[in-house]
Amino acid sequence: MSVSGFAGWLRDTLLRLAPHATATGLRAVGRPGPDSPVVLTGNYTLTVRRLVEALAGRDAWLLVADSRGINVWCAAGGGHLTHHDVIAVLRSSGVGERVRHRRLILPQLAATGIERRLVREATGWEPRWGPARLEDLPEFFDRHERPRKAQRAMRFPLWERLEMALMWAWPMALGAFLILTLAFGHRVATVGAGVIVLGVGAVFAGLPWLPVTGGRRWLMYGGLALVTLAAGGEGLLALGAARPAALAGLAATCALAAGILSLDLTGTTPWYPGTINSFRNHFDVELVEDRCTGAAECVQVCPREVLAMDGPRRKVVLARPGACIRCGACIVQCPEDALRFRFSDGRVVEPGTVRSTRVNLLGRRAVPLAAPPRTPS
Amino acid sequence: MSTYVYMKVLESAPERYDRGIHRLSGGTIASIYERVAERVAAPGRRVLDVGCGTGGVALACAARGARVVGIDVNPGMLSVARDKAARRLPAPDVDWIELGAMELEDRFAPGSFDAVTSCLAFSELSPDERRYVLRVALRLLHPGGSLVIADEVPPRRRAARVWRRVRRLPVVFMTWALTQTSTHPVGGLADAVRAAGFADVVEERLGRDDFAIVSGRRAAGAS
């Protein structure tokens, strides 16, 4: 990695929680020609930089749509990267005059926001979903623009978990360091900031094995507070700074850090459902089987392999409902409106509402079920 | 899927948009909506408001009896606009349509409007998009019809530009924190309007030389 590449990585990683916009429009990767593929993404600096790196050595057109400086997944889920933005950049960038074909590769994780049909109808371009992770793009192109089934599923490797840990840890550690310095001096502050970094790092490193969803997550966060306190207490003893007031300050710091993480740690990952929307009232994706015609658009966009085709019956089935992260992509894409959200109190969010407001404030959008599901006539 | 910054906060931004823009504009935004409307709106005139947001300009035009179409890509904003229309006007003649500025040609025939307006929306577009929208706006206007764009612009003097940034920093930060609303100055607006083929282009500067109302006309003989 070059010095400027490292500086870019550091800036993008540390500021990952905040929008960070780069210029929209058409960019050339390598020396693309009229038959080179066109890959669309949002204008989140980190993603654009990684895409250019992933496509190094290849010739492609990169079409950067306006996602308000937010990564494609969060932007699509929040309604900030939709077919309107795709149509806008297709038309205003002049890409149609640079290439002979009309194939457009969309990021699969933008499926909550982008309705392919509306892009096709407005522009004549033929959008198709690329792989879930951009580093699979080279193989995707080698396979004539078809993802392997496994490449439709999201992965959350250790290096990315540690990047997420860094994103979470440094603001908390910095805040703790400043406050503890004022109250107890720099030695206590260094220990407090240090255990936050180690604790957050350990949680993200061990994420696949920890109970971060469901009621048992409270045990996990309580355990985290206690373990970091114990480690910090050892540190204070070693430094000879283990006064009662300093220990109490450290305990408050550890409890606060665990509390902040517990708000919605899972919601910042691409692997677990966020807990904010379902804090009091759980909801799931519901399949209205009568409406399903087996179009399988949902199977193509699900990043967690929740949905699968039951071939002989020509119906989709919820094969792994426990893995669902409730991103809503399947609901938006289903041409028959056969999927929707259902809350545990019986209220539902119908596909039309999800297409309009995406997954924003889902609880507020939920309405009582109006009529029994349609039956085949 | 990340939620704090991008959803739990931004999601309800449309409901806070009016408050944010009021704050950012130092309380002048309502008078700017009126200024735009008084240039284009009259009973029966067909007005298109591009990027109508929560309906500031569109409602000011409708209150003057114009037949208004307001387009925006954000359904949340349109929903706030509909509510405001129902509260403020007895029988507003406004169509609110979820549509992007780059999708206008799909919906409206050339010459469909007597006026096209846009307030604080051009600054949300890239230079490519501005050129595209201006070309389409010219086609959508009836010959003799007018275009009025109101937006933040960089002051002409360098010292004023620097001072503006410094002076606004706390306001911009607080406004974003409270309402997730922000605006950006757009440079070269009048030149872009001229380059798109509009005639009689006039730029009026307001505030501290940092806000402009740019107007132009589709020449009567233009095809």
PDB file of N, CA, C and O in Angstrom, chain A residues 297-354:
ATOM      1  N   GLU A 297     -36.482 -13.284  -7.802  1.00  0.00           N
ATOM      2  CA  GLU A 297     -35.721 -12.018  -7.727  1.00  0.00           C
ATOM      3  C   GLU A 297     -35.162 -11.837  -6.316  1.00  0.00           C
ATOM      4  O   GLU A 297     -34.087 -11.307  -6.113  1.00  0.00           O
ATOM      5  N   CYS A 298     -35.950 -12.284  -5.323  1.00  0.00           N
ATOM      6  CA  CYS A 298     -35.540 -12.138  -3.923  1.00  0.00           C
ATOM      7  C   CYS A 298     -34.310 -12.968  -3.611  1.00  0.00           C
ATOM      8  O   CYS A 298     -33.428 -12.546  -2.864  1.00  0.00           O
ATOM      9  N   VAL A 299     -34.250 -14.179  -4.213  1.00  0.00           N
ATOM     10  CA  VAL A 299     -33.121 -15.075  -3.944  1.00  0.00           C
ATOM     11  C   VAL A 299     -31.827 -14.429  -4.431  1.00  0.00           C
ATOM     12  O   VAL A 299     -30.783 -14.538  -3.809  1.00  0.00           O
ATOM     13  N   GLN A 300     -31.931 -13.698  -5.557  1.00  0.00           N
ATOM     14  CA  GLN A 300     -30.742 -13.065  -6.137  1.00  0.00           C
ATOM     15  C   GLN A 300     -30.168 -11.953  -5.275  1.00  0.00           C
ATOM     16  O   GLN A 300     -28.993 -11.635  -5.381  1.00  0.00           O
ATOM     17  N   VAL A 301     -31.017 -11.308  -4.473  1.00  0.00           N
ATOM     18  CA  VAL A 301     -30.519 -10.150  -3.738  1.00  0.00           C
ATOM     19  C   VAL A 301     -30.292 -10.406  -2.253  1.00  0.00           C
ATOM     20  O   VAL A 301     -29.696  -9.580  -1.575  1.00  0.00           O
ATOM     21  N   CYS A 302     -30.761 -11.552  -1.745  1.00  0.00           N
ATOM     22  CA  CYS A 302     -30.612 -11.789  -0.306  1.00  0.00           C
ATOM     23  C   CYS A 302     -29.136 -11.989   0.037  1.00  0.00           C
ATOM     24  O   CYS A 302     -28.495 -12.902  -0.467  1.00  0.00           O
ATOM     25  N   PRO A 303     -28.573 -11.146   0.911  1.00  0.00           N
ATOM     26  CA  PRO A 303     -27.150 -11.291   1.225  1.00  0.00           C
ATOM     27  C   PRO A 303     -26.871 -12.330   2.307  1.00  0.00           C
ATOM     28  O   PRO A 303     -25.724 -12.525   2.694  1.00  0.00           O
ATOM     29  N   ARG A 304     -27.934 -12.979   2.821  1.00  0.00           N
ATOM     30  CA  ARG A 304     -27.710 -13.938   3.911  1.00  0.00           C
ATOM     31  C   ARG A 304     -28.268 -15.325   3.595  1.00  0.00           C
ATOM     32  O   ARG A 304     -28.455 -16.128   4.490  1.00  0.00           O
ATOM     33  N   GLU A 305     -28.568 -15.571   2.314  1.00  0.00           N
ATOM     34  CA  GLU A 305     -29.054 -16.890   1.876  1.00  0.00           C
ATOM     35  C   GLU A 305     -30.271 -17.348   2.670  1.00  0.00           C
ATOM     36  O   GLU A 305     -30.399 -18.532   2.994  1.00  0.00           O
ATOM     37  N   VAL A 306     -31.130 -16.398   2.994  1.00  0.00           N
ATOM     38  CA  VAL A 306     -32.351 -16.729   3.743  1.00  0.00           C
ATOM     39  C   VAL A 306     -33.365 -17.392   2.816  1.00  0.00           C
ATOM     40  O   VAL A 306     -34.067 -18.321   3.192  1.00  0.00           O
ATOM     41  N   LEU A 307     -33.416 -16.891   1.584  1.00  0.00           N
ATOM     42  CA  LEU A 307     -34.431 -17.357   0.649  1.00  0.00           C
ATOM     43  C   LEU A 307     -33.827 -18.348  -0.342  1.00  0.00           C
ATOM     44  O   LEU A 307     -32.675 -18.190  -0.755  1.00  0.00           O
ATOM     45  N   ALA A 308     -34.612 -19.340  -0.708  1.00  0.00           N
ATOM     46  CA  ALA A 308     -34.131 -20.334  -1.667  1.00  0.00           C
ATOM     47  C   ALA A 308     -35.305 -20.767  -2.544  1.00  0.00           C
ATOM     48  O   ALA A 308     -36.471 -20.620  -2.152  1.00  0.00           O
ATOM     49  N   MET A 309     -34.978 -21.275  -3.723  1.00  0.00           N
ATOM     50  CA  MET A 309     -36.043 -21.744  -4.607  1.00  0.00           C
ATOM     51  C   MET A 309     -36.365 -23.199  -4.281  1.00  0.00           C
ATOM     52  O   MET A 309     -35.464 -24.019  -4.116  1.00  0.00           O
ATOM     53  N   ASP A 310     -37.645 -23.480  -4.186  1.00  0.00           N
ATOM     54  CA  ASP A 310     -38.093 -24.872  -4.117  1.00  0.00           C
ATOM     55  C   ASP A 310     -38.468 -25.229  -5.551  1.00  0.00           C
ATOM     56  O   ASP A 310     -39.584 -24.966  -6.005  1.00  0.00           O
ATOM     57  N   GLY A 311     -37.511 -25.803  -6.273  1.00  0.00           N
ATOM     58  CA  GLY A 311     -37.654 -26.016  -7.710  1.00  0.00           C
ATOM     59  C   GLY A 311     -38.923 -26.720  -8.138  1.00  0.00           C
ATOM     60  O   GLY A 311     -39.696 -26.178  -8.927  1.00  0.00           O
ATOM     61  N   PRO A 312     -39.183 -27.911  -7.596  1.00  0.00           N
ATOM     62  CA  PRO A 312     -40.356 -28.664  -8.058  1.00  0.00           C
ATOM     63  C   PRO A 312     -41.669 -27.891  -7.873  1.00  0.00           C
ATOM     64  O   PRO A 312     -42.557 -27.974  -8.712  1.00  0.00           O
ATOM     65  N   ARG A 313     -41.778 -27.096  -6.802  1.00  0.00           N
ATOM     66  CA  ARG A 313     -43.031 -26.378  -6.547  1.00  0.00           C
ATOM     67  C   ARG A 313     -43.066 -25.016  -7.222  1.00  0.00           C
ATOM     68  O   ARG A 313     -44.090 -24.339  -7.193  1.00  0.00           O
ATOM     69  N   ARG A 314     -41.927 -24.547  -7.778  1.00  0.00           N
ATOM     70  CA  ARG A 314     -41.823 -23.219  -8.389  1.00  0.00           C
ATOM     71  C   ARG A 314     -42.217 -22.138  -7.381  1.00  0.00           C
ATOM     72  O   ARG A 314     -42.956 -21.208  -7.696  1.00  0.00           O
ATOM     73  N   LYS A 315     -41.766 -22.326  -6.154  1.00  0.00           N
ATOM     74  CA  LYS A 315     -42.036 -21.347  -5.094  1.00  0.00           C
ATOM     75  C   LYS A 315     -40.740 -21.048  -4.358  1.00  0.00           C
ATOM     76  O   LYS A 315     -39.841 -21.894  -4.294  1.00  0.00           O
ATOM     77  N   VAL A 316     -40.699 -19.862  -3.787  1.00  0.00           N
ATOM     78  CA  VAL A 316     -39.577 -19.512  -2.921  1.00  0.00           C
ATOM     79  C   VAL A 316     -39.905 -19.980  -1.511  1.00  0.00           C
ATOM     80  O   VAL A 316     -41.074 -19.992  -1.106  1.00  0.00           O
ATOM     81  N   VAL A 317     -38.889 -20.385  -0.769  1.00  0.00           N
ATOM     82  CA  VAL A 317     -39.096 -20.752   0.634  1.00  0.00           C
ATOM     83  C   VAL A 317     -38.135 -19.961   1.513  1.00  0.00           C
ATOM     84  O   VAL A 317     -37.046 -19.568   1.073  1.00  0.00           O
ATOM     85  N   LEU A 318     -38.559 -19.703   2.752  1.00  0.00           N
ATOM     86  CA  LEU A 318     -37.678 -19.066   3.735  1.00  0.00           C
ATOM     87  C   LEU A 318     -36.826 -20.171   4.352  1.00  0.00           C
ATOM     88  O   LEU A 318     -37.213 -20.796   5.331  1.00  0.00           O
ATOM     89  N   ALA A 319     -35.668 -20.418   3.736  1.00  0.00           N
ATOM     90  CA  ALA A 319     -34.868 -21.578   4.124  1.00  0.00           C
ATOM     91  C   ALA A 319     -34.108 -21.344   5.431  1.00  0.00           C
ATOM     92  O   ALA A 319     -33.912 -22.264   6.202  1.00  0.00           O
ATOM     93  N   ARG A 320     -33.643 -20.085   5.643  1.00  0.00           N
ATOM     94  CA  ARG A 320     -32.854 -19.815   6.856  1.00  0.00           C
ATOM     95  C   ARG A 320     -33.374 -18.546   7.532  1.00  0.00           C
ATOM     96  O   ARG A 320     -32.683 -17.525   7.589  1.00  0.00           O
ATOM     97  N   PRO A 321     -34.612 -18.569   8.033  1.00  0.00           N
ATOM     98  CA  PRO A 321     -35.188 -17.335   8.577  1.00  0.00           C
ATOM     99  C   PRO A 321     -34.369 -16.745   9.713  1.00  0.00           C
ATOM    100  O   PRO A 321     -34.339 -15.531   9.888  1.00  0.00           O
ATOM    101  N   GLY A 322     -33.657 -17.586  10.460  1.00  0.00           N
ATOM    102  CA  GLY A 322     -32.874 -17.089  11.590  1.00  0.00           C
ATOM    103  C   GLY A 322     -31.709 -16.197  11.171  1.00  0.00           C
ATOM    104  O   GLY A 322     -31.200 -15.410  11.954  1.00  0.00           O
ATOM    105  N   ALA A 323     -31.288 -16.328   9.896  1.00  0.00           N
ATOM    106  CA  ALA A 323     -30.142 -15.541   9.433  1.00  0.00           C
ATOM    107  C   ALA A 323     -30.562 -14.185   8.873  1.00  0.00           C
ATOM    108  O   ALA A 323     -29.713 -13.364   8.551  1.00  0.00           O
ATOM    109  N   CYS A 324     -31.878 -13.968   8.768  1.00  0.00           N
ATOM    110  CA  CYS A 324     -32.373 -12.747   8.115  1.00  0.00           C
ATOM    111  C   CYS A 324     -31.933 -11.504   8.895  1.00  0.00           C
ATOM    112  O   CYS A 324     -32.046 -11.440  10.114  1.00  0.00           O
ATOM    113  N   ILE A 325     -31.433 -10.500   8.146  1.00  0.00           N
ATOM    114  CA  ILE A 325     -31.024  -9.256   8.797  1.00  0.00           C
ATOM    115  C   ILE A 325     -32.032  -8.145   8.544  1.00  0.00           C
ATOM    116  O   ILE A 325     -31.791  -6.988   8.882  1.00  0.00           O
ATOM    117  N   ARG A 326     -33.170  -8.496   7.902  1.00  0.00           N
ATOM    118  CA  ARG A 326     -34.290  -7.564   7.738  1.00  0.00           C
ATOM    119  C   ARG A 326     -33.875  -6.290   6.999  1.00  0.00           C
ATOM    120  O   ARG A 326     -34.234  -5.188   7.380  1.00  0.00           O
ATOM    121  N   CYS A 327     -33.083  -6.490   5.920  1.00  0.00           N
ATOM    122  CA  CYS A 327     -32.657  -5.337   5.136  1.00  0.00           C
ATOM    123  C   CYS A 327     -33.749  -4.904   4.166  1.00  0.00           C
ATOM    124  O   CYS A 327     -33.714  -3.788   3.642  1.00  0.00           O
ATOM    125  N   GLY A 328     -34.705  -5.803   3.883  1.00  0.00           N
ATOM    126  CA  GLY A 328     -35.848  -5.429   3.047  1.00  0.00           C
ATOM    127  C   GLY A 328     -35.611  -5.546   1.549  1.00  0.00           C
ATOM    128  O   GLY A 328     -36.506  -5.268   0.748  1.00  0.00           O
ATOM    129  N   ALA A 329     -34.400  -5.982   1.144  1.00  0.00           N
ATOM    130  CA  ALA A 329     -34.093  -6.054  -0.290  1.00  0.00           C
ATOM    131  C   ALA A 329     -35.070  -6.975  -1.024  1.00  0.00           C
ATOM    132  O   ALA A 329     -35.567  -6.642  -2.109  1.00  0.00           O
ATOM    133  N   CYS A 330     -35.379  -8.119  -0.413  1.00  0.00           N
ATOM    134  CA  CYS A 330     -36.267  -9.091  -1.072  1.00  0.00           C
ATOM    135  C   CYS A 330     -37.657  -8.507  -1.259  1.00  0.00           C
ATOM    136  O   CYS A 330     -38.315  -8.725  -2.286  1.00  0.00           O
ATOM    137  N   ILE A 331     -38.112  -7.718  -0.271  1.00  0.00           N
ATOM    138  CA  ILE A 331     -39.456  -7.142  -0.322  1.00  0.00           C
ATOM    139  C   ILE A 331     -39.541  -6.131  -1.465  1.00  0.00           C
ATOM    140  O   ILE A 331     -40.504  -6.115  -2.234  1.00  0.00           O
ATOM    141  N   VAL A 332     -38.493  -5.309  -1.585  1.00  0.00           N
ATOM    142  CA  VAL A 332     -38.481  -4.287  -2.640  1.00  0.00           C
ATOM    143  C   VAL A 332     -38.451  -4.937  -4.018  1.00  0.00           C
ATOM    144  O   VAL A 332     -39.106  -4.474  -4.957  1.00  0.00           O
ATOM    145  N   GLN A 333     -37.708  -6.038  -4.176  1.00  0.00           N
ATOM    146  CA  GLN A 333     -37.501  -6.606  -5.505  1.00  0.00           C
ATOM    147  C   GLN A 333     -38.606  -7.539  -5.981  1.00  0.00           C
ATOM    148  O   GLN A 333     -38.736  -7.786  -7.170  1.00  0.00           O
ATOM    149  N   CYS A 334     -39.411  -8.090  -5.056  1.00  0.00           N
ATOM    150  CA  CYS A 334     -40.401  -9.094  -5.469  1.00  0.00           C
ATOM    151  C   CYS A 334     -41.431  -8.489  -6.427  1.00  0.00           C
ATOM    152  O   CYS A 334     -42.142  -7.546  -6.070  1.00  0.00           O
ATOM    153  N   PRO A 335     -41.544  -9.031  -7.657  1.00  0.00           N
ATOM    154  CA  PRO A 335     -42.498  -8.455  -8.613  1.00  0.00           C
ATOM    155  C   PRO A 335     -43.953  -8.767  -8.269  1.00  0.00           C
ATOM    156  O   PRO A 335     -44.864  -8.165  -8.843  1.00  0.00           O
ATOM    157  N   GLU A 336     -44.190  -9.691  -7.364  1.00  0.00           N
ATOM    158  CA  GLU A 336     -45.565 -10.087  -7.029  1.00  0.00           C
ATOM    159  C   GLU A 336     -45.990  -9.601  -5.646  1.00  0.00           C
ATOM    160  O   GLU A 336     -47.039 -10.018  -5.146  1.00  0.00           O
ATOM    161  N   ASP A 337     -45.203  -8.791  -5.003  1.00  0.00           N
ATOM    162  CA  ASP A 337     -45.498  -8.316  -3.646  1.00  0.00           C
ATOM    163  C   ASP A 337     -45.780  -9.466  -2.682  1.00  0.00           C
ATOM    164  O   ASP A 337     -46.689  -9.404  -1.845  1.00  0.00           O
ATOM    165  N   ALA A 338     -44.995 -10.530  -2.819  1.00  0.00           N
ATOM    166  CA  ALA A 338     -45.244 -11.726  -2.001  1.00  0.00           C
ATOM    167  C   ALA A 338     -44.493 -11.698  -0.665  1.00  0.00           C
ATOM    168  O   ALA A 338     -44.606 -12.630   0.111  1.00  0.00           O
ATOM    169  N   LEU A 339     -43.719 -10.654  -0.439  1.00  0.00           N
ATOM    170  CA  LEU A 339     -42.978 -10.572   0.820  1.00  0.00           C
ATOM    171  C   LEU A 339     -43.327  -9.266   1.514  1.00  0.00           C
ATOM    172  O   LEU A 339     -43.619  -8.262   0.855  1.00  0.00           O
ATOM    173  N   ARG A 340     -43.280  -9.279   2.826  1.00  0.00           N
ATOM    174  CA  ARG A 340     -43.531  -8.055   3.596  1.00  0.00           C
ATOM    175  C   ARG A 340     -42.957  -8.249   4.992  1.00  0.00           C
ATOM    176  O   ARG A 340     -42.574  -9.358   5.365  1.00  0.00           O
ATOM    177  N   PHE A 341     -42.918  -7.149   5.749  1.00  0.00           N
ATOM    178  CA  PHE A 341     -42.502  -7.257   7.144  1.00  0.00           C
ATOM    179  C   PHE A 341     -43.732  -7.509   7.993  1.00  0.00           C
ATOM    180  O   PHE A 341     -44.793  -6.917   7.770  1.00  0.00           O
ATOM    181  N   ARG A 342     -43.591  -8.372   9.001  1.00  0.00           N
ATOM    182  CA  ARG A 342     -44.671  -8.563   9.963  1.00  0.00           C
ATOM    183  C   ARG A 342     -44.113  -8.444  11.378  1.00  0.00           C
ATOM    184  O   ARG A 342     -43.118  -9.091  11.718  1.00  0.00           O
ATOM    185  N   PHE A 343     -44.739  -7.586  12.158  1.00  0.00           N
ATOM    186  CA  PHE A 343     -44.327  -7.388  13.542  1.00  0.00           C
ATOM    187  C   PHE A 343     -44.989  -8.437  14.422  1.00  0.00           C
ATOM    188  O   PHE A 343     -46.014  -9.014  14.060  1.00  0.00           O
ATOM    189  N   SER A 344     -44.399  -8.649  15.601  1.00  0.00           N
ATOM    190  CA  SER A 344     -44.915  -9.710  16.466  1.00  0.00           C
ATOM    191  C   SER A 344     -46.319  -9.389  16.984  1.00  0.00           C
ATOM    192  O   SER A 344     -47.049 -10.268  17.411  1.00  0.00           O
ATOM    193  N   ASP A 345     -46.722  -8.093  16.944  1.00  0.00           N
ATOM    194  CA  ASP A 345     -48.082  -7.759  17.386  1.00  0.00           C
ATOM    195  C   ASP A 345     -49.095  -7.887  16.246  1.00  0.00           C
ATOM    196  O   ASP A 345     -50.255  -7.499  16.395  1.00  0.00           O
ATOM    197  N   GLY A 346     -48.660  -8.423  15.094  1.00  0.00           N
ATOM    198  CA  GLY A 346     -49.588  -8.685  14.009  1.00  0.00           C
ATOM    199  C   GLY A 346     -49.622  -7.600  12.943  1.00  0.00           C
ATOM    200  O   GLY A 346     -50.137  -7.826  11.847  1.00  0.00           O
ATOM    201  N   ARG A 347     -49.074  -6.420  13.236  1.00  0.00           N
ATOM    202  CA  ARG A 347     -49.087  -5.370  12.223  1.00  0.00           C
ATOM    203  C   ARG A 347     -48.077  -5.706  11.112  1.00  0.00           C
ATOM    204  O   ARG A 347     -47.144  -6.479  11.318  1.00  0.00           O
ATOM    205  N   VAL A 348     -48.298  -5.114   9.948  1.00  0.00           N
ATOM    206  CA  VAL A 348     -47.426  -5.412   8.808  1.00  0.00           C
ATOM    207  C   VAL A 348     -46.954  -4.115   8.155  1.00  0.00           C
ATOM    208  O   VAL A 348     -47.558  -3.059   8.315  1.00  0.00           O
ATOM    209  N   VAL A 349     -45.844  -4.223   7.431  1.00  0.00           N
ATOM    210  CA  VAL A 349     -45.408  -3.148   6.538  1.00  0.00           C
ATOM    211  C   VAL A 349     -45.429  -3.738   5.138  1.00  0.00           C
ATOM    212  O   VAL A 349     -44.657  -4.653   4.829  1.00  0.00           O
ATOM    213  N   GLU A 350     -46.327  -3.249   4.311  1.00  0.00           N
ATOM    214  CA  GLU A 350     -46.515  -3.822   2.977  1.00  0.00           C
ATOM    215  C   GLU A 350     -45.402  -3.350   2.032  1.00  0.00           C
ATOM    216  O   GLU A 350     -44.761  -2.315   2.275  1.00  0.00           O
ATOM    217  N   PRO A 351     -45.187  -4.065   0.920  1.00  0.00           N
ATOM    218  CA  PRO A 351     -44.081  -3.732   0.011  1.00  0.00           C
ATOM    219  C   PRO A 351     -44.138  -2.293  -0.520  1.00  0.00           C
ATOM    220  O   PRO A 351     -43.092  -1.654  -0.667  1.00  0.00           O
ATOM    221  N   GLY A 352     -45.331  -1.789  -0.781  1.00  0.00           N
ATOM    222  CA  GLY A 352     -45.433  -0.419  -1.299  1.00  0.00           C
ATOM    223  C   GLY A 352     -44.841   0.588  -0.332  1.00  0.00           C
ATOM    224  O   GLY A 352     -44.166   1.539  -0.745  1.00  0.00           O
ATOM    225  N   THR A 353     -45.063   0.365   0.945  1.00  0.00           N
ATOM    226  CA  THR A 353     -44.503   1.263   1.958  1.00  0.00           C
ATOM    227  C   THR A 353     -42.986   1.131   2.016  1.00  0.00           C
ATOM    228  O   THR A 353     -42.275   2.124   2.120  1.00  0.00           O
ATOM    229  N   VAL A 354     -42.496  -0.105   1.931  1.00  0.00           N
ATOM    230  CA  VAL A 354     -41.038  -0.300   1.976  1.00  0.00           C
ATOM    231  C   VAL A 354     -40.386   0.361   0.765  1.00  0.00           C
ATOM    232  O   VAL A 354     -39.330   0.988   0.875  1.00  0.00           O
TER     233      VAL A 354
END
